[in-house]
Amino acid sequence: MPKIEVSREDLFRMAGMDDPGDDELAAMLSLVKGEVDSSGGDRLKLELNDTNRPDLWCVEGVARALRCYSSGPEEHLARLPQPAAEMIVDGALEQVRPFVAAFTACGWAPDRSGLEALIDVQEKLAASFGRNRTTAGAGFYRLDEIEFPVRYRAAEPDVSFVPLGEDKEMTLSEILGETETGRTYAHILEGAEYYPVLQDARGAVLSFPPILNSQTTGRVRPGDSRLFCEVTGTDWETVQLTATILACNLEDRGSSIAPLRVVYPDGHSGETGGCPVIFADSMETTLGRIRSVLGTDLSASRVVEALRAMDYASVRVEGTTVLGVLPPYRRDGIHQVDMIEDIAISLGLGSFQPLLPESFTRGRSAPVEELADSVRLLMVGAGFEEVLRPVLTSMEKVLDMTGTPEPPVAISNPMTREYGVVRNSLLPGLLEVESASAHASYPHRTFESGEVLTAAGDGSCATEVMIACLVCGNDADFGDVHSVLGHLCRSRDIELSLTPVEDPRFVPGRAAAVMLDGCVSGTVGEVHPAVLEAWGIARPASAFELRLDCLKG
Amino acid sequence: MTDERDLHPLEKALLAHLEVNGRSTDRRMIEESGLPDEGSYRRAVEWLLSRGLVRELAREERELLQLGPLGLSNLEAGMTPEMAMMRHLSSGPSTLQEIQEDDTFDRGRWGSAFGALTRSGTVSREGDSIRLTADPSHSVFQDIWETVYVPLSEKGSIDMSDLSGDVEELVRERSPRRGRGRAEFVIVSVADRTIEITGEGLDALSRARSTVTIGAITPSILADGSWRDAKFRRYSLDIPPSQIHTGRLHPYRQFLDTVRKRFIALGFSEMRGSIAENEFWNNDALFMPQFHPARDIHDVYYLEAGAGVPPPNEALQARVAAAHRDGSGTGGRGWGYDFSRSRSLQAIMRSQGTALSARTLASDPDVPGKYFGIARCFRYDQVDSTHLPDFFQVEGIVLGEDINLRHLMGLLALFAEEIAGAEDYKFLPGYFPFTEPSVEMHILHPALGWVEGGGAGLFRPEVCLPLGVEVPVIAWGLGLDRMAMLAMGLDDIRDLVTPDLARLRSIRVRPDSLLTGKGE
């Protein structure tokens, strides 16, 4: 979930309201699916739960939602002038970082905290929405130092300029290898033949996107009221929506936005046109569908009013059809249910009276769970303590320490080796209990019933529910667990027989395949001293493990 | 008779010993009275004193020496740091730094040993070099091993008065009155009393000898009828009961069993699934786009190449792929990206219980229908006191022709009360890729205060329609670990799966109050 940190004063000034205090704010944030994460002094940390609404991951977006909810929808990026400047795209970037969007914003002169807020949005959008600057990354510049047209061109790795925060000229490869930011994001351009740079008409390098801006043009200072903004990336929609959101934010701050014309060469997948793009996604539903989803009859006027409070660009009802157009900073309406949810949020969930379904249904336990219940009770009756162990374990515990005949299925991206495989047997878990419990009074009679993952020869895996038990103490022997098997089988009316097997986990001659009603169902034996030694267990032990469903009888 | 209770065999034995000897001391009687151990002697003598059958004539304070924690670790090492240092130096001079590389003792203890040996004149230092200046075999640091450690390893305590002068002095120096947690020795004062049998004691003994009293009732006593003429020895009934270890269900499993029973009582059928899933059931069928951050390699465990989960049928795969691409068949416009069929078949560890619901929806569920499942799910997190690599989640779905948001809220309110034991609840808009509208429930838990009570919503048409379900479906899910920790009184989540039987045995649960965590 995206988290942002904002200034309270800034938030409420932009929202056009007095600070209502934390409780009231928490209630208001349900409008943006947000929560107060922490608050102290002027700083407010918010968590925004909607991963499809990047427009809300900034103080401007949250303030806009609160403002429109109380005073109605606003016009965004309306009546933009014709593009006066151009951005020319180099076709060679098609394989590297094909898309770019840009505009200028003049009027608002950010102070220090305003500038911080601006950089926060830029970073947050690039990190979360732009997938760590891959699909989109943005930059701001001092407009007056730039001569148009700006070129977005493919450069050789030895092109050099003075990057932000450095005092000397560096080549593009040096920037990737030697600056901290360069190393962090170098993977985005890995394997590229050319690197993207933005250069103005005089050839001055503005930046090396998405890595670093230039020290001269790419350093915006408090008081700079004339800005140039660009977004580059690998995904057209992410690039455009990022630019549109930034433009709406700057407009809300008081800047006038002027679009740029981005010119792509023939045959490029980008389409020549003006930026920022004014998205106007149309949504359509019916009063009937609204009723069936929300369970409440809503009049046309209430629906219109509710959607206007959510800043819809336009809403109208024709007959029973409801037509809404999303504001330009939103592209998350992909089905009519999305618009219907906006109506519910606008009206407040508290305005819907809860109901219980009236139809009759039968409650039933899953057969395997019912069987597990009865076997677990038999084990408890036989004096066994139930344990519960993690499903993920290590290759070492399963193979090296226990000697399980079949290898477990491994995780290809384990967090740690300790949890690098999926258990295929419950016995290592029970042995681990023994090795951790030498100080607990004896005898130890433990069992677990639980899921394991077994792999068939063809690589397909299946979840199986197993039951295993282990007896450990000074005089524990084969007879201890054999008698428990007998107890389970008598209780379940199953015929038990044993077939001797060789199994490295058990003492030779004291290990057997367990046959239940004639089917191989598991293994029983006295634990081999080598296994006990590997686990650091100082007393003899015996154990069995069965497939639970074989005890169905 | 001064006391109704008959003589215990221990009391009888002690009185008989005193009858012969007249009087004796605690110390002698522990060794000579023939009672099984010191504890039995002390119990018997206290009982007899309280009943006036013996009396205390005199009392002499005595000091007993025992090993403290450092002493015990020396005993385990087989030597003290002083002895070890003398041994190092017996083959020639060395430096403290060199000796400290021997990790038999930690650096601090080597340092203290050096200090003690210097003060006693056994070693001296020139520059960094340390050498022996006296014969180690005659050192008090050697004597202390023979006269203190060796006897203590056999007896547990020895009398201070048995020690020679220089050993006693050293032992006292190392027996701090405070800070016994780091002491080498501990000196405890005990009183050695002189005890004499009283006239009542002699009477009681002779009475006890003249009547046959029965302790344990044995089959032979029942068979020969000898109990008819005998007296049953009266037992002390106020002693605490001894502890027994019994078979027992695991406390967390009991908690999960309780949740299961509640759902079944509410008319829900139980769903079961697989701990390994393919991405199709875990994510794609739930309309989570393949670029969704929660599907990242750092959020989900992937199974090694070659391990697979049986694929869903071709038609189903095609419908889900279409829903993602352009929404066709669902009334929406889809996520608009190039859906990868091969990615869909990648095997992973189930990351959300909702995978169970997806499978249920695709297998011709009852309408109206109510289903629930308790699913073990896996998360990509470092293990610490609040995170385990796997966790239990409960998931519930309700299908019906006329199901809507209001029923969702009604059911959530029911779950809040029945499953989470909530006293109050509130609903907030939420976001989940597979539901719209989405609701987050917050519940007022009797012990936790306001906490998240699970996420819920109406499944999106893009989820239901490709799976073949045309009616609305309510879905609700909640992680159970935190509630279980509370019910079990734990503050470290790792205790839920502890391998330590002693710890496990110490966790007490009351099944009747498992869900609320408070006694009712």
PDB file of N, CA and C in Angstrom, chain B residues 162-201:
ATOM      1  N   ASP B 162      34.656 -27.121  56.975  1.00  0.00           N
ATOM      2  CA  ASP B 162      35.578 -28.166  56.536  1.00  0.00           C
ATOM      3  C   ASP B 162      36.722 -27.610  55.677  1.00  0.00           C
ATOM      4  N   LEU B 163      36.681 -26.312  55.325  1.00  0.00           N
ATOM      5  CA  LEU B 163      37.679 -25.783  54.391  1.00  0.00           C
ATOM      6  C   LEU B 163      38.910 -25.280  55.135  1.00  0.00           C
ATOM      7  N   SER B 164      40.079 -25.382  54.462  1.00  0.00           N
ATOM      8  CA  SER B 164      41.305 -24.858  55.062  1.00  0.00           C
ATOM      9  C   SER B 164      41.314 -23.333  54.947  1.00  0.00           C
ATOM     10  N   GLY B 165      42.163 -22.687  55.745  1.00  0.00           N
ATOM     11  CA  GLY B 165      42.158 -21.226  55.884  1.00  0.00           C
ATOM     12  C   GLY B 165      42.241 -20.458  54.572  1.00  0.00           C
ATOM     13  N   ASP B 166      43.239 -20.756  53.703  1.00  0.00           N
ATOM     14  CA  ASP B 166      43.386 -19.912  52.509  1.00  0.00           C
ATOM     15  C   ASP B 166      42.302 -20.213  51.481  1.00  0.00           C
ATOM     16  N   VAL B 167      41.861 -21.471  51.414  1.00  0.00           N
ATOM     17  CA  VAL B 167      40.762 -21.790  50.504  1.00  0.00           C
ATOM     18  C   VAL B 167      39.500 -21.091  50.978  1.00  0.00           C
ATOM     19  N   GLU B 168      39.251 -21.121  52.286  1.00  0.00           N
ATOM     20  CA  GLU B 168      38.044 -20.486  52.823  1.00  0.00           C
ATOM     21  C   GLU B 168      38.039 -18.983  52.504  1.00  0.00           C
ATOM     22  N   GLU B 169      39.218 -18.383  52.650  1.00  0.00           N
ATOM     23  CA  GLU B 169      39.317 -16.946  52.402  1.00  0.00           C
ATOM     24  C   GLU B 169      38.972 -16.631  50.935  1.00  0.00           C
ATOM     25  N   LEU B 170      39.554 -17.438  50.036  1.00  0.00           N
ATOM     26  CA  LEU B 170      39.299 -17.224  48.610  1.00  0.00           C
ATOM     27  C   LEU B 170      37.822 -17.443  48.271  1.00  0.00           C
ATOM     28  N   VAL B 171      37.247 -18.497  48.876  1.00  0.00           N
ATOM     29  CA  VAL B 171      35.842 -18.821  48.599  1.00  0.00           C
ATOM     30  C   VAL B 171      34.939 -17.684  49.076  1.00  0.00           C
ATOM     31  N   ARG B 172      35.244 -17.126  50.253  1.00  0.00           N
ATOM     32  CA  ARG B 172      34.402 -16.022  50.770  1.00  0.00           C
ATOM     33  C   ARG B 172      34.490 -14.809  49.850  1.00  0.00           C
ATOM     34  N   GLU B 173      35.735 -14.549  49.372  1.00  0.00           N
ATOM     35  CA  GLU B 173      35.935 -13.420  48.456  1.00  0.00           C
ATOM     36  C   GLU B 173      35.059 -13.572  47.209  1.00  0.00           C
ATOM     37  N   ARG B 174      34.818 -14.809  46.819  1.00  0.00           N
ATOM     38  CA  ARG B 174      34.090 -15.069  45.576  1.00  0.00           C
ATOM     39  C   ARG B 174      32.634 -15.453  45.801  1.00  0.00           C
ATOM     40  N   SER B 175      32.131 -15.143  46.996  1.00  0.00           N
ATOM     41  CA  SER B 175      30.719 -15.440  47.282  1.00  0.00           C
ATOM     42  C   SER B 175      29.997 -14.157  47.622  1.00  0.00           C
ATOM     43  N   PRO B 176      29.735 -13.290  46.633  1.00  0.00           N
ATOM     44  CA  PRO B 176      29.111 -11.998  46.944  1.00  0.00           C
ATOM     45  C   PRO B 176      27.701 -12.195  47.500  1.00  0.00           C
ATOM     46  N   ARG B 177      27.355 -11.308  48.445  1.00  0.00           N
ATOM     47  CA  ARG B 177      25.994 -11.407  48.983  1.00  0.00           C
ATOM     48  C   ARG B 177      24.979 -10.941  47.944  1.00  0.00           C
ATOM     49  N   ARG B 178      25.409  -9.931  47.160  1.00  0.00           N
ATOM     50  CA  ARG B 178      24.528  -9.474  46.087  1.00  0.00           C
ATOM     51  C   ARG B 178      25.053  -9.981  44.761  1.00  0.00           C
ATOM     52  N   GLY B 179      24.203  -9.972  43.751  1.00  0.00           N
ATOM     53  CA  GLY B 179      24.643 -10.347  42.419  1.00  0.00           C
ATOM     54  C   GLY B 179      25.000 -11.811  42.327  1.00  0.00           C
ATOM     55  N   ARG B 180      24.208 -12.663  42.949  1.00  0.00           N
ATOM     56  CA  ARG B 180      24.502 -14.084  42.898  1.00  0.00           C
ATOM     57  C   ARG B 180      24.387 -14.662  41.495  1.00  0.00           C
ATOM     58  N   GLY B 181      23.697 -13.913  40.624  1.00  0.00           N
ATOM     59  CA  GLY B 181      23.528 -14.379  39.253  1.00  0.00           C
ATOM     60  C   GLY B 181      24.866 -14.528  38.525  1.00  0.00           C
ATOM     61  N   ARG B 182      25.921 -13.815  39.011  1.00  0.00           N
ATOM     62  CA  ARG B 182      27.236 -13.937  38.354  1.00  0.00           C
ATOM     63  C   ARG B 182      28.265 -14.480  39.345  1.00  0.00           C
ATOM     64  N   ALA B 183      27.813 -15.097  40.447  1.00  0.00           N
ATOM     65  CA  ALA B 183      28.757 -15.514  41.479  1.00  0.00           C
ATOM     66  C   ALA B 183      29.368 -16.868  41.164  1.00  0.00           C
ATOM     67  N   GLU B 184      30.612 -17.072  41.661  1.00  0.00           N
ATOM     68  CA  GLU B 184      31.233 -18.380  41.519  1.00  0.00           C
ATOM     69  C   GLU B 184      30.699 -19.317  42.604  1.00  0.00           C
ATOM     70  N   PHE B 185      30.563 -18.760  43.829  1.00  0.00           N
ATOM     71  CA  PHE B 185      30.040 -19.572  44.941  1.00  0.00           C
ATOM     72  C   PHE B 185      28.893 -18.859  45.628  1.00  0.00           C
ATOM     73  N   VAL B 186      28.090 -19.635  46.329  1.00  0.00           N
ATOM     74  CA  VAL B 186      27.017 -19.069  47.125  1.00  0.00           C
ATOM     75  C   VAL B 186      27.116 -19.706  48.510  1.00  0.00           C
ATOM     76  N   ILE B 187      27.138 -18.846  49.535  1.00  0.00           N
ATOM     77  CA  ILE B 187      27.161 -19.397  50.907  1.00  0.00           C
ATOM     78  C   ILE B 187      25.770 -19.223  51.496  1.00  0.00           C
ATOM     79  N   VAL B 188      25.172 -20.302  51.949  1.00  0.00           N
ATOM     80  CA  VAL B 188      23.858 -20.176  52.581  1.00  0.00           C
ATOM     81  C   VAL B 188      23.999 -20.579  54.049  1.00  0.00           C
ATOM     82  N   SER B 189      23.286 -19.823  54.878  1.00  0.00           N
ATOM     83  CA  SER B 189      23.330 -20.147  56.301  1.00  0.00           C
ATOM     84  C   SER B 189      22.196 -21.097  56.614  1.00  0.00           C
ATOM     85  N   VAL B 190      22.477 -22.181  57.297  1.00  0.00           N
ATOM     86  CA  VAL B 190      21.401 -23.062  57.753  1.00  0.00           C
ATOM     87  C   VAL B 190      21.613 -23.293  59.248  1.00  0.00           C
ATOM     88  N   ALA B 191      20.477 -23.549  59.882  1.00  0.00           N
ATOM     89  CA  ALA B 191      20.575 -23.810  61.306  1.00  0.00           C
ATOM     90  C   ALA B 191      20.728 -25.321  61.511  1.00  0.00           C
ATOM     91  N   ASP B 192      21.602 -25.720  62.405  1.00  0.00           N
ATOM     92  CA  ASP B 192      21.696 -27.133  62.773  1.00  0.00           C
ATOM     93  C   ASP B 192      21.102 -27.246  64.179  1.00  0.00           C
ATOM     94  N   ARG B 193      19.912 -27.858  64.236  1.00  0.00           N
ATOM     95  CA  ARG B 193      19.210 -27.912  65.522  1.00  0.00           C
ATOM     96  C   ARG B 193      19.512 -29.219  66.243  1.00  0.00           C
ATOM     97  N   THR B 194      19.425 -29.165  67.557  1.00  0.00           N
ATOM     98  CA  THR B 194      19.445 -30.405  68.326  1.00  0.00           C
ATOM     99  C   THR B 194      18.006 -30.724  68.682  1.00  0.00           C
ATOM    100  N   ILE B 195      17.583 -31.925  68.317  1.00  0.00           N
ATOM    101  CA  ILE B 195      16.178 -32.321  68.445  1.00  0.00           C
ATOM    102  C   ILE B 195      16.079 -33.481  69.455  1.00  0.00           C
ATOM    103  N   GLU B 196      15.023 -33.418  70.282  1.00  0.00           N
ATOM    104  CA  GLU B 196      14.833 -34.473  71.291  1.00  0.00           C
ATOM    105  C   GLU B 196      13.401 -34.981  71.192  1.00  0.00           C
ATOM    106  N   ILE B 197      13.205 -36.251  71.413  1.00  0.00           N
ATOM    107  CA  ILE B 197      11.847 -36.807  71.385  1.00  0.00           C
ATOM    108  C   ILE B 197      11.147 -36.440  72.689  1.00  0.00           C
ATOM    109  N   THR B 198       9.839 -36.115  72.635  1.00  0.00           N
ATOM    110  CA  THR B 198       9.095 -35.760  73.855  1.00  0.00           C
ATOM    111  C   THR B 198       8.341 -36.978  74.366  1.00  0.00           C
ATOM    112  N   GLY B 199       7.751 -36.816  75.528  1.00  0.00           N
ATOM    113  CA  GLY B 199       6.931 -37.901  76.092  1.00  0.00           C
ATOM    114  C   GLY B 199       5.782 -38.235  75.171  1.00  0.00           C
ATOM    115  N   GLU B 200       5.123 -37.169  74.604  1.00  0.00           N
ATOM    116  CA  GLU B 200       4.035 -37.419  73.657  1.00  0.00           C
ATOM    117  C   GLU B 200       4.554 -38.206  72.463  1.00  0.00           C
ATOM    118  N   GLY B 201       5.766 -37.909  72.092  1.00  0.00           N
ATOM    119  CA  GLY B 201       6.372 -38.597  70.942  1.00  0.00           C
ATOM    120  C   GLY B 201       6.519 -40.083  71.258  1.00  0.00           C
TER     121      GLY B 201
END
